[in-house]
Amino acid sequence: MKQKLKITSSFIIIASLLILGHQLYMYNIHIETLQQLEAFKVHEYDKEIFFSVLTFLIGITMYIRSRRIKE
């Protein structure tokens, strides 16, 4: 149980960091182009970044709790 939780939380941490990194990269590179589009809403993109950060924090919390579990 403890090992599975560590593996799952590690996967969540790595995946959320990759997604967050990609979103920030795309945001920084393409922000000028995206702002020219009338359909683009910055607050929608900010929500995606917020959810990536939230997922990362959930993964960190899971990992910390998995270290405290006694088998």
mmCIF file of N, CA and C in Angstrom:
data_model
loop_
_atom_site.group_PDB
_atom_site.id
_atom_site.type_symbol
_atom_site.label_atom_id
_atom_site.label_comp_id
_atom_site.label_asym_id
_atom_site.label_seq_id
_atom_site.Cartn_x
_atom_site.Cartn_y
_atom_site.Cartn_z
ATOM 1 N N MET A 1 0.831 -1.198 0.000
ATOM 2 C CA MET A 1 0.000 0.000 0.000
ATOM 3 C C MET A 1 0.872 1.257 0.000
ATOM 4 N N LYS A 2 1.851 1.278 0.891
ATOM 5 C CA LYS A 2 2.722 2.444 1.008
ATOM 6 C C LYS A 2 3.509 2.652 -0.286
ATOM 7 N N GLN A 3 4.014 1.564 -0.849
ATOM 8 C CA GLN A 3 4.809 1.655 -2.072
ATOM 9 C C GLN A 3 3.949 2.128 -3.253
ATOM 10 N N LYS A 4 2.732 1.611 -3.352
ATOM 11 C CA LYS A 4 1.841 2.026 -4.441
ATOM 12 C C LYS A 4 1.491 3.507 -4.327
ATOM 13 N N LEU A 5 1.276 3.965 -3.112
ATOM 14 C CA LEU A 5 0.951 5.376 -2.902
ATOM 15 C C LEU A 5 2.136 6.265 -3.276
ATOM 16 N N LYS A 6 3.349 5.825 -2.952
ATOM 17 C CA LYS A 6 4.538 6.601 -3.324
ATOM 18 C C LYS A 6 4.693 6.673 -4.836
ATOM 19 N N ILE A 7 4.480 5.542 -5.508
ATOM 20 C CA ILE A 7 4.613 5.516 -6.968
ATOM 21 C C ILE A 7 3.554 6.404 -7.614
ATOM 22 N N THR A 8 2.325 6.298 -7.140
ATOM 23 C CA THR A 8 1.237 7.109 -7.690
ATOM 24 C C THR A 8 1.488 8.596 -7.464
ATOM 25 N N SER A 9 1.891 8.953 -6.258
ATOM 26 C CA SER A 9 2.130 10.369 -5.971
ATOM 27 C C SER A 9 3.326 10.897 -6.756
ATOM 28 N N SER A 10 4.352 10.076 -6.943
ATOM 29 C CA SER A 10 5.501 10.498 -7.749
ATOM 30 C C SER A 10 5.085 10.737 -9.194
ATOM 31 N N PHE A 11 4.249 9.853 -9.714
ATOM 32 C CA PHE A 11 3.750 10.028 -11.077
ATOM 33 C C PHE A 11 2.936 11.313 -11.198
ATOM 34 N N ILE A 12 2.085 11.591 -10.220
ATOM 35 C CA ILE A 12 1.269 12.813 -10.241
ATOM 36 C C ILE A 12 2.162 14.047 -10.199
ATOM 37 N N ILE A 13 3.195 14.015 -9.366
ATOM 38 C CA ILE A 13 4.114 15.156 -9.255
ATOM 39 C C ILE A 13 4.827 15.399 -10.577
ATOM 40 N N ILE A 14 5.382 14.342 -11.163
ATOM 41 C CA ILE A 14 6.125 14.483 -12.419
ATOM 42 C C ILE A 14 5.201 14.949 -13.541
ATOM 43 N N ALA A 15 4.028 14.329 -13.642
ATOM 44 C CA ALA A 15 3.089 14.706 -14.705
ATOM 45 C C ALA A 15 2.623 16.151 -14.551
ATOM 46 N N SER A 16 2.315 16.560 -13.328
ATOM 47 C CA SER A 16 1.836 17.932 -13.138
ATOM 48 C C SER A 16 2.937 18.948 -13.418
ATOM 49 N N LEU A 17 4.182 18.607 -13.091
ATOM 50 C CA LEU A 17 5.285 19.517 -13.408
ATOM 51 C C LEU A 17 5.501 19.631 -14.914
ATOM 52 N N LEU A 18 5.390 18.511 -15.621
ATOM 53 C CA LEU A 18 5.530 18.557 -17.078
ATOM 54 C C LEU A 18 4.410 19.375 -17.720
ATOM 55 N N ILE A 19 3.189 19.154 -17.257
ATOM 56 C CA ILE A 19 2.053 19.908 -17.799
ATOM 57 C C ILE A 19 2.190 21.393 -17.471
ATOM 58 N N LEU A 20 2.560 21.703 -16.240
ATOM 59 C CA LEU A 20 2.726 23.100 -15.834
ATOM 60 C C LEU A 20 3.839 23.768 -16.634
ATOM 61 N N GLY A 21 4.949 23.073 -16.800
ATOM 62 C CA GLY A 21 6.050 23.616 -17.590
ATOM 63 C C GLY A 21 5.640 23.896 -19.022
ATOM 64 N N HIS A 22 4.909 22.974 -19.609
ATOM 65 C CA HIS A 22 4.440 23.166 -20.983
ATOM 66 C C HIS A 22 3.470 24.340 -21.075
ATOM 67 N N GLN A 23 2.554 24.445 -20.127
ATOM 68 C CA GLN A 23 1.593 25.550 -20.146
ATOM 69 C C GLN A 23 2.286 26.896 -19.986
ATOM 70 N N LEU A 24 3.246 26.980 -19.076
ATOM 71 C CA LEU A 24 3.961 28.244 -18.886
ATOM 72 C C LEU A 24 4.795 28.595 -20.112
ATOM 73 N N TYR A 25 5.412 27.587 -20.721
ATOM 74 C CA TYR A 25 6.197 27.818 -21.936
ATOM 75 C C TYR A 25 5.300 28.346 -23.053
ATOM 76 N N MET A 26 4.173 27.673 -23.273
ATOM 77 C CA MET A 26 3.263 28.099 -24.332
ATOM 78 C C MET A 26 2.688 29.486 -24.030
ATOM 79 N N TYR A 27 2.402 29.742 -22.777
ATOM 80 C CA TYR A 27 1.858 31.043 -22.376
ATOM 81 C C TYR A 27 2.870 32.148 -22.657
ATOM 82 N N ASN A 28 4.127 31.923 -22.274
ATOM 83 C CA ASN A 28 5.153 32.952 -22.462
ATOM 84 C C ASN A 28 5.505 33.155 -23.927
ATOM 85 N N ILE A 29 5.553 32.088 -24.690
ATOM 86 C CA ILE A 29 5.947 32.192 -26.094
ATOM 87 C C ILE A 29 4.826 32.785 -26.950
ATOM 88 N N HIS A 30 3.607 32.362 -26.688
ATOM 89 C CA HIS A 30 2.514 32.708 -27.590
ATOM 90 C C HIS A 30 1.530 33.730 -27.032
ATOM 91 N N ILE A 31 1.849 34.387 -25.950
ATOM 92 C CA ILE A 31 0.890 35.305 -25.329
ATOM 93 C C ILE A 31 0.532 36.472 -26.250
ATOM 94 N N GLU A 32 1.499 36.993 -26.978
ATOM 95 C CA GLU A 32 1.210 38.121 -27.863
ATOM 96 C C GLU A 32 0.278 37.704 -28.991
ATOM 97 N N THR A 33 0.542 36.540 -29.557
ATOM 98 C CA THR A 33 -0.317 36.039 -30.632
ATOM 99 C C THR A 33 -1.707 35.727 -30.112
ATOM 100 N N LEU A 34 -1.767 35.103 -28.936
ATOM 101 C CA LEU A 34 -3.057 34.714 -28.381
ATOM 102 C C LEU A 34 -3.911 35.922 -28.004
ATOM 103 N N GLN A 35 -3.286 36.990 -27.554
ATOM 104 C CA GLN A 35 -4.047 38.175 -27.159
ATOM 105 C C GLN A 35 -4.677 38.869 -28.358
ATOM 106 N N GLN A 36 -4.124 38.654 -29.540
ATOM 107 C CA GLN A 36 -4.700 39.259 -30.738
ATOM 108 C C GLN A 36 -6.004 38.576 -31.144
ATOM 109 N N LEU A 37 -6.170 37.332 -30.715
ATOM 110 C CA LEU A 37 -7.408 36.622 -31.021
ATOM 111 C C LEU A 37 -8.501 37.098 -30.074
ATOM 112 N N GLU A 38 -9.640 37.406 -30.603
ATOM 113 C CA GLU A 38 -10.730 37.905 -29.768
ATOM 114 C C GLU A 38 -11.313 36.811 -28.886
ATOM 115 N N ALA A 39 -11.216 35.565 -29.335
ATOM 116 C CA ALA A 39 -11.810 34.453 -28.582
ATOM 117 C C ALA A 39 -10.949 34.040 -27.395
ATOM 118 N N PHE A 40 -9.691 34.453 -27.373
ATOM 119 C CA PHE A 40 -8.789 34.037 -26.298
ATOM 120 C C PHE A 40 -9.094 34.808 -25.025
ATOM 121 N N LYS A 41 -9.260 34.069 -23.957
ATOM 122 C CA LYS A 41 -9.517 34.683 -22.656
ATOM 123 C C LYS A 41 -8.403 34.268 -21.707
ATOM 124 N N VAL A 42 -7.678 35.251 -21.210
ATOM 125 C CA VAL A 42 -6.535 34.978 -20.352
ATOM 126 C C VAL A 42 -6.963 34.259 -19.081
ATOM 127 N N HIS A 43 -8.106 34.612 -18.512
ATOM 128 C CA HIS A 43 -8.519 33.998 -17.254
ATOM 129 C C HIS A 43 -8.797 32.501 -17.421
ATOM 130 N N GLU A 44 -9.182 32.060 -18.619
ATOM 131 C CA GLU A 44 -9.374 30.621 -18.852
ATOM 132 C C GLU A 44 -8.028 29.907 -18.810
ATOM 133 N N TYR A 45 -7.019 30.528 -19.383
ATOM 134 C CA TYR A 45 -5.684 29.930 -19.373
ATOM 135 C C TYR A 45 -5.117 29.935 -17.957
ATOM 136 N N ASP A 46 -5.400 30.987 -17.209
ATOM 137 C CA ASP A 46 -4.950 31.053 -15.820
ATOM 138 C C ASP A 46 -5.572 29.946 -14.982
ATOM 139 N N LYS A 47 -6.815 29.575 -15.289
ATOM 140 C CA LYS A 47 -7.467 28.478 -14.578
ATOM 141 C C LYS A 47 -6.721 27.174 -14.802
ATOM 142 N N GLU A 48 -6.282 26.934 -16.039
ATOM 143 C CA GLU A 48 -5.546 25.709 -16.346
ATOM 144 C C GLU A 48 -4.233 25.661 -15.565
ATOM 145 N N ILE A 49 -3.544 26.785 -15.495
ATOM 146 C CA ILE A 49 -2.292 26.844 -14.737
ATOM 147 C C ILE A 49 -2.570 26.625 -13.255
ATOM 148 N N PHE A 50 -3.642 27.206 -12.738
ATOM 149 C CA PHE A 50 -4.022 27.012 -11.342
ATOM 150 C C PHE A 50 -4.287 25.536 -11.045
ATOM 151 N N PHE A 51 -5.008 24.854 -11.933
ATOM 152 C CA PHE A 51 -5.295 23.439 -11.709
ATOM 153 C C PHE A 51 -4.028 22.589 -11.772
ATOM 154 N N SER A 52 -3.065 22.971 -12.599
ATOM 155 C CA SER A 52 -1.795 22.245 -12.638
ATOM 156 C C SER A 52 -1.037 22.411 -11.327
ATOM 157 N N VAL A 53 -1.023 23.620 -10.798
ATOM 158 C CA VAL A 53 -0.362 23.867 -9.511
ATOM 159 C C VAL A 53 -1.086 23.113 -8.401
ATOM 160 N N LEU A 54 -2.406 23.113 -8.435
ATOM 161 C CA LEU A 54 -3.196 22.388 -7.442
ATOM 162 C C LEU A 54 -2.915 20.884 -7.507
ATOM 163 N N THR A 55 -2.828 20.333 -8.705
ATOM 164 C CA THR A 55 -2.506 18.913 -8.869
ATOM 165 C C THR A 55 -1.120 18.608 -8.322
ATOM 166 N N PHE A 56 -0.174 19.510 -8.554
ATOM 167 C CA PHE A 56 1.176 19.331 -8.021
ATOM 168 C C PHE A 56 1.152 19.299 -6.498
ATOM 169 N N LEU A 57 0.409 20.207 -5.893
ATOM 170 C CA LEU A 57 0.319 20.242 -4.429
ATOM 171 C C LEU A 57 -0.360 18.997 -3.872
ATOM 172 N N ILE A 58 -1.357 18.485 -4.572
ATOM 173 C CA ILE A 58 -2.002 17.238 -4.150
ATOM 174 C C ILE A 58 -1.005 16.089 -4.204
ATOM 175 N N GLY A 59 -0.196 16.040 -5.254
ATOM 176 C CA GLY A 59 0.830 15.000 -5.367
ATOM 177 C C GLY A 59 1.851 15.085 -4.253
ATOM 178 N N ILE A 60 2.286 16.290 -3.916
ATOM 179 C CA ILE A 60 3.238 16.479 -2.815
ATOM 180 C C ILE A 60 2.623 16.019 -1.499
ATOM 181 N N THR A 61 1.362 16.386 -1.272
ATOM 182 C CA THR A 61 0.674 15.978 -0.043
ATOM 183 C C THR A 61 0.565 14.461 0.045
ATOM 184 N N MET A 62 0.218 13.822 -1.068
ATOM 185 C CA MET A 62 0.124 12.358 -1.080
ATOM 186 C C MET A 62 1.472 11.726 -0.768
ATOM 187 N N TYR A 63 2.537 12.284 -1.344
ATOM 188 C CA TYR A 63 3.866 11.719 -1.118
ATOM 189 C C TYR A 63 4.273 11.861 0.346
ATOM 190 N N ILE A 64 4.029 13.015 0.927
ATOM 191 C CA ILE A 64 4.379 13.231 2.338
ATOM 192 C C ILE A 64 3.586 12.286 3.232
ATOM 193 N N ARG A 65 2.310 12.126 2.942
ATOM 194 C CA ARG A 65 1.489 11.214 3.753
ATOM 195 C C ARG A 65 1.920 9.765 3.577
ATOM 196 N N SER A 66 2.380 9.402 2.386
ATOM 197 C CA SER A 66 2.814 8.021 2.165
ATOM 198 C C SER A 66 4.069 7.709 2.971
ATOM 199 N N ARG A 67 4.869 8.709 3.246
ATOM 200 C CA ARG A 67 6.069 8.485 4.057
ATOM 201 C C ARG A 67 5.719 8.273 5.522
ATOM 202 N N ARG A 68 4.571 8.800 5.951
ATOM 203 C CA ARG A 68 4.170 8.683 7.355
ATOM 204 C C ARG A 68 3.395 7.398 7.646
ATOM 205 N N ILE A 69 2.936 6.709 6.602
ATOM 206 C CA ILE A 69 2.154 5.482 6.796
ATOM 207 C C ILE A 69 3.076 4.369 7.276
ATOM 208 N N LYS A 70 2.628 3.661 8.281
ATOM 209 C CA LYS A 70 3.378 2.506 8.768
ATOM 210 C C LYS A 70 2.771 1.260 8.163
ATOM 211 N N GLU A 71 3.647 0.383 7.676
ATOM 212 C CA GLU A 71 3.138 -0.856 7.073
ATOM 213 C C GLU A 71 2.909 -1.912 8.118
#
